[in-house]
Amino acid sequence: FQPCCQTPPYPSQPGQSNTGWPLKFPDVVWNDNTLVIMQCFDFLTVNELDCIELHAIEQHFGLHSNRVIVIHWDIGLDRFYSGPLKLVYFPCHSYDVIFQINQKQHQWQDHFTHSRNTIWQCLNGRICDHRRAIADILKNQPNGILSLGNDIALTTWPYSTYRGTENEDNWMRLLPLYADCSINVVTETIYKNPLGIITEKTIMAFLALQIPILIGYPGIVDHCESLGFDMFRDIVDATYDYLPNEIRLNQAIVKNQNLLQKGVDREKLLNRLIKNQQWAQHGWPQHLIDHYNSCVTEIANCLTNFEGLHTAKPSLPPC
């Protein structure tokens, strides 16, 4: 077992070829009962052709790759990989964030019982191209709260104070802001890659009883729905979700301009917002555990079968 096999920092630099994460591998003495688990705690480097880290793992283990399980965060990773590695979706980072925030529920749950005075928020910590572009679009939009690293700093708890803190600490610090805004324009971590992750940025919108306008990699809105979340398609125009990178973020704002200007009727949506919050807190984490156990059982059944153990590409359902 190799926990957190990705070794930071992520090496990609603008203008340079992307080699993906440096990986740490366990020392393995192979026998008939050996199984290796590689836990990828962070996003993987996925392009239109393959996944760089999965290719590196397969190359490292060679003929033993059919007895290597990769725990990953990216949803739908099996669409970009068809080799012998066993893939299991389990977002360890998200699960941990929810667990930690749930431990402090008694400190934050009452913040969301009051009326809200601000229509939207868009908080951007680490600056990158798609977040800067969104900030340029929203900077003249009224009735909202916008931040962009230290370039557009929050008056309370600016981004410079976050470094070295945990996500649950930032959640507690920013409670008054989350509790005052009805809509959250979420600029997720991954934008240009064909696949990415759903992080605490989106989860916190659900926990805060907010309507999300979610901007990330192509199909991220669909993925959230596949995880069981209500994305309020009757309220939010999410037809931007699969548009090309060059126009997707702009269209997310243009198509929802009226929503950002006029806001929402929270009372009519409250039951749905509460269901999203409860699903994020309790339903989804349990679903993740159940799904993980189901995948592990499938893999165990395959590997204990002689044919499955020694075949390079055993037939397994994607997890």
PDB file of C-alpha atoms in Angstrom:
ATOM      1  CA  PHE A   1       0.000   0.000   0.000  1.00  0.00           C
ATOM      2  CA  GLN A   2       1.327   3.419  -0.963  1.00  0.00           C
ATOM      3  CA  PRO A   3      -0.764   6.226   0.535  1.00  0.00           C
ATOM      4  CA  CYS A   4      -0.620   9.603  -1.232  1.00  0.00           C
ATOM      5  CA  CYS A   5       1.675   8.288  -3.940  1.00  0.00           C
ATOM      6  CA  GLN A   6       1.786  11.722  -5.606  1.00  0.00           C
ATOM      7  CA  THR A   7       4.761  13.748  -4.404  1.00  0.00           C
ATOM      8  CA  PRO A   8       4.263  17.527  -4.445  1.00  0.00           C
ATOM      9  CA  PRO A   9       4.855  20.034  -5.840  1.00  0.00           C
ATOM     10  CA  TYR A  10       3.072  19.502  -9.134  1.00  0.00           C
ATOM     11  CA  PRO A  11       5.773  20.143 -11.757  1.00  0.00           C
ATOM     12  CA  SER A  12       3.867  21.607 -14.684  1.00  0.00           C
ATOM     13  CA  GLN A  13       4.974  25.085 -15.728  1.00  0.00           C
ATOM     14  CA  PRO A  14       3.482  27.312 -18.441  1.00  0.00           C
ATOM     15  CA  GLY A  15       5.076  26.608 -21.787  1.00  0.00           C
ATOM     16  CA  GLN A  16       6.643  23.315 -20.695  1.00  0.00           C
ATOM     17  CA  SER A  17       5.538  19.756 -21.444  1.00  0.00           C
ATOM     18  CA  ASN A  18       3.528  18.222 -18.643  1.00  0.00           C
ATOM     19  CA  THR A  19       5.141  15.181 -17.056  1.00  0.00           C
ATOM     20  CA  GLY A  20       2.506  14.716 -14.352  1.00  0.00           C
ATOM     21  CA  TRP A  21       3.077  14.145 -10.643  1.00  0.00           C
ATOM     22  CA  PRO A  22       6.282  12.593  -9.349  1.00  0.00           C
ATOM     23  CA  LEU A  23       5.208   9.233  -7.915  1.00  0.00           C
ATOM     24  CA  LYS A  24       6.405   7.287  -4.901  1.00  0.00           C
ATOM     25  CA  PHE A  25       6.310   3.502  -5.283  1.00  0.00           C
ATOM     26  CA  PRO A  26       6.410   0.872  -2.514  1.00  0.00           C
ATOM     27  CA  ASP A  27       9.082  -1.776  -2.384  1.00  0.00           C
ATOM     28  CA  VAL A  28       7.344  -4.983  -3.410  1.00  0.00           C
ATOM     29  CA  VAL A  29       8.367  -8.621  -3.156  1.00  0.00           C
ATOM     30  CA  TRP A  30       5.881 -10.344  -5.426  1.00  0.00           C
ATOM     31  CA  ASN A  31       4.279 -13.663  -4.633  1.00  0.00           C
ATOM     32  CA  ASP A  32       0.982 -15.271  -5.597  1.00  0.00           C
ATOM     33  CA  ASN A  33      -0.935 -13.320  -2.954  1.00  0.00           C
ATOM     34  CA  THR A  34       0.621  -9.879  -3.480  1.00  0.00           C
ATOM     35  CA  LEU A  35      -1.657  -6.928  -4.201  1.00  0.00           C
ATOM     36  CA  VAL A  36      -0.518  -3.304  -4.460  1.00  0.00           C
ATOM     37  CA  ILE A  37      -2.752  -0.306  -3.744  1.00  0.00           C
ATOM     38  CA  MET A  38      -1.690   3.111  -5.026  1.00  0.00           C
ATOM     39  CA  GLN A  39      -3.709   5.923  -3.465  1.00  0.00           C
ATOM     40  CA  CYS A  40      -3.880   9.072  -5.615  1.00  0.00           C
ATOM     41  CA  PHE A  41      -4.975  11.746  -3.169  1.00  0.00           C
ATOM     42  CA  ASP A  42      -4.976  14.590  -5.704  1.00  0.00           C
ATOM     43  CA  PHE A  43      -6.033  15.123  -9.313  1.00  0.00           C
ATOM     44  CA  LEU A  44      -4.430  13.152 -12.125  1.00  0.00           C
ATOM     45  CA  THR A  45      -3.011  14.521 -15.367  1.00  0.00           C
ATOM     46  CA  VAL A  46      -5.528  13.532 -18.024  1.00  0.00           C
ATOM     47  CA  ASN A  47      -5.317  14.586 -21.662  1.00  0.00           C
ATOM     48  CA  GLU A  48      -7.254  13.530 -24.749  1.00  0.00           C
ATOM     49  CA  LEU A  49      -5.024  10.475 -25.201  1.00  0.00           C
ATOM     50  CA  ASP A  50      -4.373   9.029 -21.755  1.00  0.00           C
ATOM     51  CA  CYS A  51      -3.546   9.634 -18.100  1.00  0.00           C
ATOM     52  CA  ILE A  52       0.137  10.365 -17.524  1.00  0.00           C
ATOM     53  CA  GLU A  53       0.299   8.988 -13.977  1.00  0.00           C
ATOM     54  CA  LEU A  54      -1.557   5.760 -14.794  1.00  0.00           C
ATOM     55  CA  HIS A  55       0.801   5.184 -17.687  1.00  0.00           C
ATOM     56  CA  ALA A  56       3.781   5.686 -15.343  1.00  0.00           C
ATOM     57  CA  ILE A  57       2.328   3.272 -12.763  1.00  0.00           C
ATOM     58  CA  GLU A  58       1.717   0.629 -15.425  1.00  0.00           C
ATOM     59  CA  GLN A  59       5.235   1.075 -16.779  1.00  0.00           C
ATOM     60  CA  HIS A  60       6.712   0.721 -13.281  1.00  0.00           C
ATOM     61  CA  PHE A  61       4.907  -2.502 -12.366  1.00  0.00           C
ATOM     62  CA  GLY A  62       5.045  -4.054 -15.823  1.00  0.00           C
ATOM     63  CA  LEU A  63       3.628  -7.584 -15.932  1.00  0.00           C
ATOM     64  CA  HIS A  64       2.380  -7.239 -12.354  1.00  0.00           C
ATOM     65  CA  SER A  65       0.125  -4.279 -13.251  1.00  0.00           C
ATOM     66  CA  ASN A  66      -2.976  -6.483 -13.269  1.00  0.00           C
ATOM     67  CA  ARG A  67      -2.548  -6.798  -9.485  1.00  0.00           C
ATOM     68  CA  VAL A  68      -2.301  -3.053  -8.841  1.00  0.00           C
ATOM     69  CA  ILE A  69      -5.314  -1.051  -7.642  1.00  0.00           C
ATOM     70  CA  VAL A  70      -5.342   2.725  -8.116  1.00  0.00           C
ATOM     71  CA  ILE A  71      -7.627   4.725  -5.822  1.00  0.00           C
ATOM     72  CA  HIS A  72      -8.433   7.963  -7.651  1.00  0.00           C
ATOM     73  CA  TRP A  73     -10.355  11.240  -7.317  1.00  0.00           C
ATOM     74  CA  ASP A  74     -11.161  11.935 -10.983  1.00  0.00           C
ATOM     75  CA  ILE A  75     -14.652  10.816 -12.004  1.00  0.00           C
ATOM     76  CA  GLY A  76     -14.939   8.769 -15.207  1.00  0.00           C
ATOM     77  CA  LEU A  77     -11.232   7.966 -15.373  1.00  0.00           C
ATOM     78  CA  ASP A  78     -11.966   4.636 -17.062  1.00  0.00           C
ATOM     79  CA  ARG A  79     -12.899   6.565 -20.241  1.00  0.00           C
ATOM     80  CA  PHE A  80      -9.225   7.524 -20.615  1.00  0.00           C
ATOM     81  CA  TYR A  81      -7.597   4.271 -19.557  1.00  0.00           C
ATOM     82  CA  SER A  82      -8.095   0.692 -20.728  1.00  0.00           C
ATOM     83  CA  GLY A  83      -4.996  -1.061 -19.379  1.00  0.00           C
ATOM     84  CA  PRO A  84      -4.568  -3.764 -16.721  1.00  0.00           C
ATOM     85  CA  LEU A  85      -4.593  -1.474 -13.645  1.00  0.00           C
ATOM     86  CA  LYS A  86      -7.718  -1.733 -11.488  1.00  0.00           C
ATOM     87  CA  LEU A  87      -9.345   1.704 -10.996  1.00  0.00           C
ATOM     88  CA  VAL A  88     -11.505   2.539  -7.977  1.00  0.00           C
ATOM     89  CA  TYR A  89     -13.133   5.947  -7.514  1.00  0.00           C
ATOM     90  CA  PHE A  90     -12.888   7.221  -3.963  1.00  0.00           C
ATOM     91  CA  PRO A  91     -12.241  10.956  -3.389  1.00  0.00           C
ATOM     92  CA  CYS A  92     -10.200  10.669  -0.184  1.00  0.00           C
ATOM     93  CA  HIS A  93      -9.680  14.435   0.018  1.00  0.00           C
ATOM     94  CA  SER A  94     -13.407  15.216  -0.245  1.00  0.00           C
ATOM     95  CA  TYR A  95     -14.325  12.517   2.243  1.00  0.00           C
ATOM     96  CA  ASP A  96     -11.830  13.904   4.754  1.00  0.00           C
ATOM     97  CA  VAL A  97     -13.023  17.512   4.299  1.00  0.00           C
ATOM     98  CA  ILE A  98     -16.638  16.509   4.913  1.00  0.00           C
ATOM     99  CA  PHE A  99     -15.654  14.428   7.931  1.00  0.00           C
ATOM    100  CA  GLN A 100     -13.734  17.324   9.493  1.00  0.00           C
ATOM    101  CA  ILE A 101     -16.492  19.867   8.804  1.00  0.00           C
ATOM    102  CA  ASN A 102     -19.116  17.513  10.255  1.00  0.00           C
ATOM    103  CA  GLN A 103     -17.129  17.375  13.498  1.00  0.00           C
ATOM    104  CA  LYS A 104     -17.767  21.112  13.896  1.00  0.00           C
ATOM    105  CA  GLN A 105     -21.416  21.114  12.822  1.00  0.00           C
ATOM    106  CA  HIS A 106     -22.577  22.491  16.171  1.00  0.00           C
ATOM    107  CA  GLN A 107     -20.435  25.567  15.509  1.00  0.00           C
ATOM    108  CA  TRP A 108     -21.760  26.403  12.040  1.00  0.00           C
ATOM    109  CA  GLN A 109     -25.239  24.994  11.463  1.00  0.00           C
ATOM    110  CA  ASP A 110     -27.083  27.983  13.021  1.00  0.00           C
ATOM    111  CA  HIS A 111     -25.384  30.442  10.666  1.00  0.00           C
ATOM    112  CA  PHE A 112     -27.632  29.346   7.797  1.00  0.00           C
ATOM    113  CA  THR A 113     -30.990  30.000   9.457  1.00  0.00           C
ATOM    114  CA  HIS A 114     -30.966  33.756   8.732  1.00  0.00           C
ATOM    115  CA  SER A 115     -32.019  35.760   5.679  1.00  0.00           C
ATOM    116  CA  ARG A 116     -29.407  36.604   3.041  1.00  0.00           C
ATOM    117  CA  ASN A 117     -28.602  40.071   1.739  1.00  0.00           C
ATOM    118  CA  THR A 118     -26.091  39.369  -1.060  1.00  0.00           C
ATOM    119  CA  ILE A 119     -26.983  37.645  -4.332  1.00  0.00           C
ATOM    120  CA  TRP A 120     -23.709  35.967  -5.283  1.00  0.00           C
ATOM    121  CA  GLN A 121     -20.178  35.120  -4.251  1.00  0.00           C
ATOM    122  CA  CYS A 122     -17.147  34.010  -6.259  1.00  0.00           C
ATOM    123  CA  LEU A 123     -14.097  33.225  -4.153  1.00  0.00           C
ATOM    124  CA  ASN A 124     -10.838  32.515  -5.938  1.00  0.00           C
ATOM    125  CA  GLY A 125      -7.785  31.627  -3.888  1.00  0.00           C
ATOM    126  CA  ARG A 126      -4.955  30.340  -6.060  1.00  0.00           C
ATOM    127  CA  ILE A 127      -4.827  32.496  -9.184  1.00  0.00           C
ATOM    128  CA  CYS A 128      -4.915  30.763 -12.573  1.00  0.00           C
ATOM    129  CA  ASP A 129      -6.071  31.700 -16.067  1.00  0.00           C
ATOM    130  CA  HIS A 130      -9.724  30.659 -15.842  1.00  0.00           C
ATOM    131  CA  ARG A 131     -10.204  32.282 -12.446  1.00  0.00           C
ATOM    132  CA  ARG A 132      -8.633  35.523 -13.590  1.00  0.00           C
ATOM    133  CA  ALA A 133     -10.935  35.497 -16.616  1.00  0.00           C
ATOM    134  CA  ILE A 134     -14.012  34.968 -14.424  1.00  0.00           C
ATOM    135  CA  ALA A 135     -12.898  37.746 -12.067  1.00  0.00           C
ATOM    136  CA  ASP A 136     -12.534  40.112 -15.037  1.00  0.00           C
ATOM    137  CA  ILE A 137     -16.117  39.314 -16.057  1.00  0.00           C
ATOM    138  CA  LEU A 138     -17.591  39.641 -12.559  1.00  0.00           C
ATOM    139  CA  LYS A 139     -15.620  42.605 -11.203  1.00  0.00           C
ATOM    140  CA  ASN A 140     -18.267  45.091 -12.375  1.00  0.00           C
ATOM    141  CA  GLN A 141     -21.223  42.852 -11.524  1.00  0.00           C
ATOM    142  CA  PRO A 142     -23.206  44.352  -8.592  1.00  0.00           C
ATOM    143  CA  ASN A 143     -24.695  42.583  -5.579  1.00  0.00           C
ATOM    144  CA  GLY A 144     -21.854  40.135  -5.095  1.00  0.00           C
ATOM    145  CA  ILE A 145     -18.594  39.344  -3.313  1.00  0.00           C
ATOM    146  CA  LEU A 146     -15.531  38.641  -5.444  1.00  0.00           C
ATOM    147  CA  SER A 147     -11.982  37.659  -4.527  1.00  0.00           C
ATOM    148  CA  LEU A 148      -8.930  36.699  -6.566  1.00  0.00           C
ATOM    149  CA  GLY A 149      -5.948  35.664  -4.500  1.00  0.00           C
ATOM    150  CA  ASN A 150      -4.275  38.763  -3.130  1.00  0.00           C
ATOM    151  CA  ASP A 151      -5.117  40.787  -6.262  1.00  0.00           C
ATOM    152  CA  ILE A 152      -8.724  41.188  -5.148  1.00  0.00           C
ATOM    153  CA  ALA A 153      -8.539  40.509  -1.437  1.00  0.00           C
ATOM    154  CA  LEU A 154     -11.420  39.937   0.943  1.00  0.00           C
ATOM    155  CA  THR A 155     -11.680  42.590   3.654  1.00  0.00           C
ATOM    156  CA  THR A 156     -11.765  39.846   6.277  1.00  0.00           C
ATOM    157  CA  TRP A 157      -9.466  36.843   6.085  1.00  0.00           C
ATOM    158  CA  PRO A 158      -7.633  37.719   2.836  1.00  0.00           C
ATOM    159  CA  TYR A 159      -6.038  34.900   0.890  1.00  0.00           C
ATOM    160  CA  SER A 160      -2.594  35.639   2.337  1.00  0.00           C
ATOM    161  CA  THR A 161      -3.847  34.378   5.719  1.00  0.00           C
ATOM    162  CA  TYR A 162      -4.969  30.977   4.354  1.00  0.00           C
ATOM    163  CA  ARG A 163      -1.618  29.420   3.598  1.00  0.00           C
ATOM    164  CA  GLY A 164      -0.859  26.466   5.826  1.00  0.00           C
ATOM    165  CA  THR A 165      -4.436  26.191   7.143  1.00  0.00           C
ATOM    166  CA  GLU A 166      -6.906  23.403   6.529  1.00  0.00           C
ATOM    167  CA  ASN A 167     -10.105  23.606   4.491  1.00  0.00           C
ATOM    168  CA  GLU A 168     -12.312  23.220   7.558  1.00  0.00           C
ATOM    169  CA  ASP A 169     -10.578  26.239   9.144  1.00  0.00           C
ATOM    170  CA  ASN A 170     -11.288  28.351   6.073  1.00  0.00           C
ATOM    171  CA  TRP A 171     -14.896  27.154   6.144  1.00  0.00           C
ATOM    172  CA  MET A 172     -15.284  28.376   9.722  1.00  0.00           C
ATOM    173  CA  ARG A 173     -13.576  31.701   8.971  1.00  0.00           C
ATOM    174  CA  LEU A 174     -15.770  32.466   5.980  1.00  0.00           C
ATOM    175  CA  LEU A 175     -19.096  31.365   7.466  1.00  0.00           C
ATOM    176  CA  PRO A 176     -20.538  34.909   7.623  1.00  0.00           C
ATOM    177  CA  LEU A 177     -19.827  35.356   3.915  1.00  0.00           C
ATOM    178  CA  TYR A 178     -21.237  31.972   2.872  1.00  0.00           C
ATOM    179  CA  ALA A 179     -24.306  32.571   5.028  1.00  0.00           C
ATOM    180  CA  ASP A 180     -25.032  35.923   3.360  1.00  0.00           C
ATOM    181  CA  CYS A 181     -24.871  34.829  -0.313  1.00  0.00           C
ATOM    182  CA  SER A 182     -27.535  32.837  -2.176  1.00  0.00           C
ATOM    183  CA  ILE A 183     -25.592  31.915  -5.336  1.00  0.00           C
ATOM    184  CA  ASN A 184     -22.048  30.570  -5.516  1.00  0.00           C
ATOM    185  CA  VAL A 185     -20.104  30.989  -8.759  1.00  0.00           C
ATOM    186  CA  VAL A 186     -17.687  28.131  -8.196  1.00  0.00           C
ATOM    187  CA  THR A 187     -14.454  28.183 -10.203  1.00  0.00           C
ATOM    188  CA  GLU A 188     -13.171  24.664  -9.746  1.00  0.00           C
ATOM    189  CA  THR A 189      -9.518  23.580  -9.707  1.00  0.00           C
ATOM    190  CA  ILE A 190      -9.383  21.906 -13.134  1.00  0.00           C
ATOM    191  CA  TYR A 191     -10.696  23.722 -16.203  1.00  0.00           C
ATOM    192  CA  LYS A 192      -8.861  22.867 -19.447  1.00  0.00           C
ATOM    193  CA  ASN A 193      -8.292  19.130 -18.993  1.00  0.00           C
ATOM    194  CA  PRO A 194     -10.983  16.790 -20.371  1.00  0.00           C
ATOM    195  CA  LEU A 195     -11.369  15.333 -16.861  1.00  0.00           C
ATOM    196  CA  GLY A 196     -10.925  16.716 -13.371  1.00  0.00           C
ATOM    197  CA  ILE A 197     -12.012  16.705  -9.749  1.00  0.00           C
ATOM    198  CA  ILE A 198     -14.876  18.043  -7.651  1.00  0.00           C
ATOM    199  CA  THR A 199     -13.343  19.720  -4.619  1.00  0.00           C
ATOM    200  CA  GLU A 200     -14.289  21.392  -1.360  1.00  0.00           C
ATOM    201  CA  LYS A 201     -15.142  24.531  -3.385  1.00  0.00           C
ATOM    202  CA  THR A 202     -18.260  22.829  -4.732  1.00  0.00           C
ATOM    203  CA  ILE A 203     -18.990  20.865  -1.565  1.00  0.00           C
ATOM    204  CA  MET A 204     -19.009  24.046   0.521  1.00  0.00           C
ATOM    205  CA  ALA A 205     -21.645  25.564  -1.771  1.00  0.00           C
ATOM    206  CA  PHE A 206     -23.900  22.591  -1.049  1.00  0.00           C
ATOM    207  CA  LEU A 207     -23.188  22.788   2.689  1.00  0.00           C
ATOM    208  CA  ALA A 208     -23.968  26.517   2.680  1.00  0.00           C
ATOM    209  CA  LEU A 209     -27.408  25.987   1.103  1.00  0.00           C
ATOM    210  CA  GLN A 210     -26.371  27.850  -2.051  1.00  0.00           C
ATOM    211  CA  ILE A 211     -27.327  27.589  -5.711  1.00  0.00           C
ATOM    212  CA  PRO A 212     -24.136  26.645  -7.599  1.00  0.00           C
ATOM    213  CA  ILE A 213     -23.086  28.029 -10.958  1.00  0.00           C
ATOM    214  CA  LEU A 214     -20.311  25.503 -11.390  1.00  0.00           C
ATOM    215  CA  ILE A 215     -17.441  26.258 -13.778  1.00  0.00           C
ATOM    216  CA  GLY A 216     -14.828  23.567 -14.273  1.00  0.00           C
ATOM    217  CA  TYR A 217     -13.743  20.860 -16.709  1.00  0.00           C
ATOM    218  CA  PRO A 218     -16.258  19.866 -19.429  1.00  0.00           C
ATOM    219  CA  GLY A 219     -19.135  17.865 -17.953  1.00  0.00           C
ATOM    220  CA  ILE A 220     -18.564  18.721 -14.292  1.00  0.00           C
ATOM    221  CA  VAL A 221     -22.237  19.663 -13.800  1.00  0.00           C
ATOM    222  CA  ASP A 222     -23.308  16.295 -15.181  1.00  0.00           C
ATOM    223  CA  HIS A 223     -20.832  14.579 -12.866  1.00  0.00           C
ATOM    224  CA  CYS A 224     -22.253  16.337  -9.798  1.00  0.00           C
ATOM    225  CA  GLU A 225     -25.704  15.137 -10.768  1.00  0.00           C
ATOM    226  CA  SER A 226     -24.357  11.604 -11.185  1.00  0.00           C
ATOM    227  CA  LEU A 227     -23.114  11.831  -7.596  1.00  0.00           C
ATOM    228  CA  GLY A 228     -26.644  12.612  -6.428  1.00  0.00           C
ATOM    229  CA  PHE A 229     -26.624  16.395  -6.130  1.00  0.00           C
ATOM    230  CA  ASP A 230     -29.388  18.719  -7.336  1.00  0.00           C
ATOM    231  CA  MET A 231     -27.796  21.198  -9.772  1.00  0.00           C
ATOM    232  CA  PHE A 232     -31.000  23.246 -10.129  1.00  0.00           C
ATOM    233  CA  ARG A 233     -31.191  23.041 -13.902  1.00  0.00           C
ATOM    234  CA  ASP A 234     -34.650  24.636 -13.744  1.00  0.00           C
ATOM    235  CA  ILE A 235     -32.974  27.689 -12.185  1.00  0.00           C
ATOM    236  CA  VAL A 236     -29.430  27.639 -13.582  1.00  0.00           C
ATOM    237  CA  ASP A 237     -28.803  27.453 -17.333  1.00  0.00           C
ATOM    238  CA  ALA A 238     -26.102  24.780 -17.416  1.00  0.00           C
ATOM    239  CA  THR A 239     -26.006  24.365 -21.203  1.00  0.00           C
ATOM    240  CA  TYR A 240     -22.483  25.821 -21.049  1.00  0.00           C
ATOM    241  CA  ASP A 241     -21.196  22.630 -19.360  1.00  0.00           C
ATOM    242  CA  TYR A 242     -19.721  21.000 -22.489  1.00  0.00           C
ATOM    243  CA  LEU A 243     -18.844  24.102 -24.495  1.00  0.00           C
ATOM    244  CA  PRO A 244     -15.220  24.558 -25.669  1.00  0.00           C
ATOM    245  CA  ASN A 245     -12.705  25.878 -23.147  1.00  0.00           C
ATOM    246  CA  GLU A 246     -12.420  29.164 -25.026  1.00  0.00           C
ATOM    247  CA  ILE A 247     -16.044  30.141 -24.386  1.00  0.00           C
ATOM    248  CA  ARG A 248     -17.360  27.933 -21.573  1.00  0.00           C
ATOM    249  CA  LEU A 249     -16.586  30.219 -18.635  1.00  0.00           C
ATOM    250  CA  ASN A 250     -17.888  33.315 -20.410  1.00  0.00           C
ATOM    251  CA  GLN A 251     -21.106  31.569 -21.389  1.00  0.00           C
ATOM    252  CA  ALA A 252     -21.638  30.330 -17.838  1.00  0.00           C
ATOM    253  CA  ILE A 253     -21.981  33.972 -16.789  1.00  0.00           C
ATOM    254  CA  VAL A 254     -23.791  35.228 -19.889  1.00  0.00           C
ATOM    255  CA  LYS A 255     -26.432  32.496 -19.761  1.00  0.00           C
ATOM    256  CA  ASN A 256     -27.065  33.202 -16.061  1.00  0.00           C
ATOM    257  CA  GLN A 257     -26.800  36.979 -16.087  1.00  0.00           C
ATOM    258  CA  ASN A 258     -30.440  37.435 -15.128  1.00  0.00           C
ATOM    259  CA  LEU A 259     -29.982  35.065 -12.183  1.00  0.00           C
ATOM    260  CA  LEU A 260     -26.954  37.003 -10.932  1.00  0.00           C
ATOM    261  CA  GLN A 261     -28.827  40.272 -11.215  1.00  0.00           C
ATOM    262  CA  LYS A 262     -32.169  39.287  -9.685  1.00  0.00           C
ATOM    263  CA  GLY A 263     -31.254  36.405  -7.386  1.00  0.00           C
ATOM    264  CA  VAL A 264     -33.500  33.495  -6.397  1.00  0.00           C
ATOM    265  CA  ASP A 265     -36.555  32.839  -4.275  1.00  0.00           C
ATOM    266  CA  ARG A 266     -34.856  30.917  -1.499  1.00  0.00           C
ATOM    267  CA  GLU A 267     -38.056  29.985   0.292  1.00  0.00           C
ATOM    268  CA  LYS A 268     -39.335  28.042  -2.716  1.00  0.00           C
ATOM    269  CA  LEU A 269     -36.008  26.226  -3.048  1.00  0.00           C
ATOM    270  CA  LEU A 270     -35.236  25.672   0.611  1.00  0.00           C
ATOM    271  CA  ASN A 271     -36.255  22.014   0.789  1.00  0.00           C
ATOM    272  CA  ARG A 272     -34.045  21.179  -2.192  1.00  0.00           C
ATOM    273  CA  LEU A 273     -31.144  23.160  -0.744  1.00  0.00           C
ATOM    274  CA  ILE A 274     -31.461  21.294   2.548  1.00  0.00           C
ATOM    275  CA  LYS A 275     -31.500  17.932   0.716  1.00  0.00           C
ATOM    276  CA  ASN A 276     -28.251  18.889  -1.011  1.00  0.00           C
ATOM    277  CA  GLN A 277     -26.707  19.855   2.313  1.00  0.00           C
ATOM    278  CA  GLN A 278     -27.771  16.612   3.970  1.00  0.00           C
ATOM    279  CA  TRP A 279     -26.587  14.553   1.009  1.00  0.00           C
ATOM    280  CA  ALA A 280     -23.183  16.272   1.140  1.00  0.00           C
ATOM    281  CA  GLN A 281     -22.905  15.705   4.886  1.00  0.00           C
ATOM    282  CA  HIS A 282     -24.174  12.164   5.233  1.00  0.00           C
ATOM    283  CA  GLY A 283     -25.688  10.515   2.157  1.00  0.00           C
ATOM    284  CA  TRP A 284     -22.830  10.943  -0.289  1.00  0.00           C
ATOM    285  CA  PRO A 285     -20.030   9.887   2.124  1.00  0.00           C
ATOM    286  CA  GLN A 286     -21.926   6.685   2.933  1.00  0.00           C
ATOM    287  CA  HIS A 287     -22.578   6.111  -0.769  1.00  0.00           C
ATOM    288  CA  LEU A 288     -18.832   6.459  -1.400  1.00  0.00           C
ATOM    289  CA  ILE A 289     -18.089   3.789   1.198  1.00  0.00           C
ATOM    290  CA  ASP A 290     -20.716   1.438  -0.231  1.00  0.00           C
ATOM    291  CA  HIS A 291     -19.418   1.956  -3.764  1.00  0.00           C
ATOM    292  CA  TYR A 292     -15.830   1.391  -2.661  1.00  0.00           C
ATOM    293  CA  ASN A 293     -16.746  -1.857  -0.884  1.00  0.00           C
ATOM    294  CA  SER A 294     -18.634  -3.026  -3.964  1.00  0.00           C
ATOM    295  CA  CYS A 295     -15.621  -2.352  -6.198  1.00  0.00           C
ATOM    296  CA  VAL A 296     -13.258  -4.068  -3.773  1.00  0.00           C
ATOM    297  CA  THR A 297     -15.495  -7.143  -3.737  1.00  0.00           C
ATOM    298  CA  GLU A 298     -15.545  -7.266  -7.543  1.00  0.00           C
ATOM    299  CA  ILE A 299     -11.758  -6.991  -7.690  1.00  0.00           C
ATOM    300  CA  ALA A 300     -11.272  -9.598  -4.966  1.00  0.00           C
ATOM    301  CA  ASN A 301     -13.547 -12.015  -6.786  1.00  0.00           C
ATOM    302  CA  CYS A 302     -11.603 -11.470  -9.974  1.00  0.00           C
ATOM    303  CA  LEU A 303      -8.155 -11.845  -8.422  1.00  0.00           C
ATOM    304  CA  THR A 304      -9.017 -14.985  -6.491  1.00  0.00           C
ATOM    305  CA  ASN A 305     -10.096 -16.573  -9.753  1.00  0.00           C
ATOM    306  CA  PHE A 306      -7.116 -18.234 -11.441  1.00  0.00           C
ATOM    307  CA  GLU A 307      -7.947 -16.853 -14.864  1.00  0.00           C
ATOM    308  CA  GLY A 308      -8.505 -13.339 -13.523  1.00  0.00           C
ATOM    309  CA  LEU A 309      -5.225 -13.376 -11.608  1.00  0.00           C
ATOM    310  CA  HIS A 310      -3.034 -14.249 -14.548  1.00  0.00           C
ATOM    311  CA  THR A 311      -4.799 -12.398 -17.346  1.00  0.00           C
ATOM    312  CA  ALA A 312      -3.383  -9.007 -18.248  1.00  0.00           C
ATOM    313  CA  LYS A 313      -6.808  -7.435 -18.794  1.00  0.00           C
ATOM    314  CA  PRO A 314      -9.466  -9.084 -16.614  1.00  0.00           C
ATOM    315  CA  SER A 315     -13.025  -8.051 -17.393  1.00  0.00           C
ATOM    316  CA  LEU A 316     -14.106  -5.706 -14.614  1.00  0.00           C
ATOM    317  CA  PRO A 317     -16.855  -3.124 -14.375  1.00  0.00           C
ATOM    318  CA  PRO A 318     -15.532   0.446 -14.050  1.00  0.00           C
ATOM    319  CA  CYS A 319     -15.556   1.846 -10.512  1.00  0.00           C
TER     320      CYS A 319
END
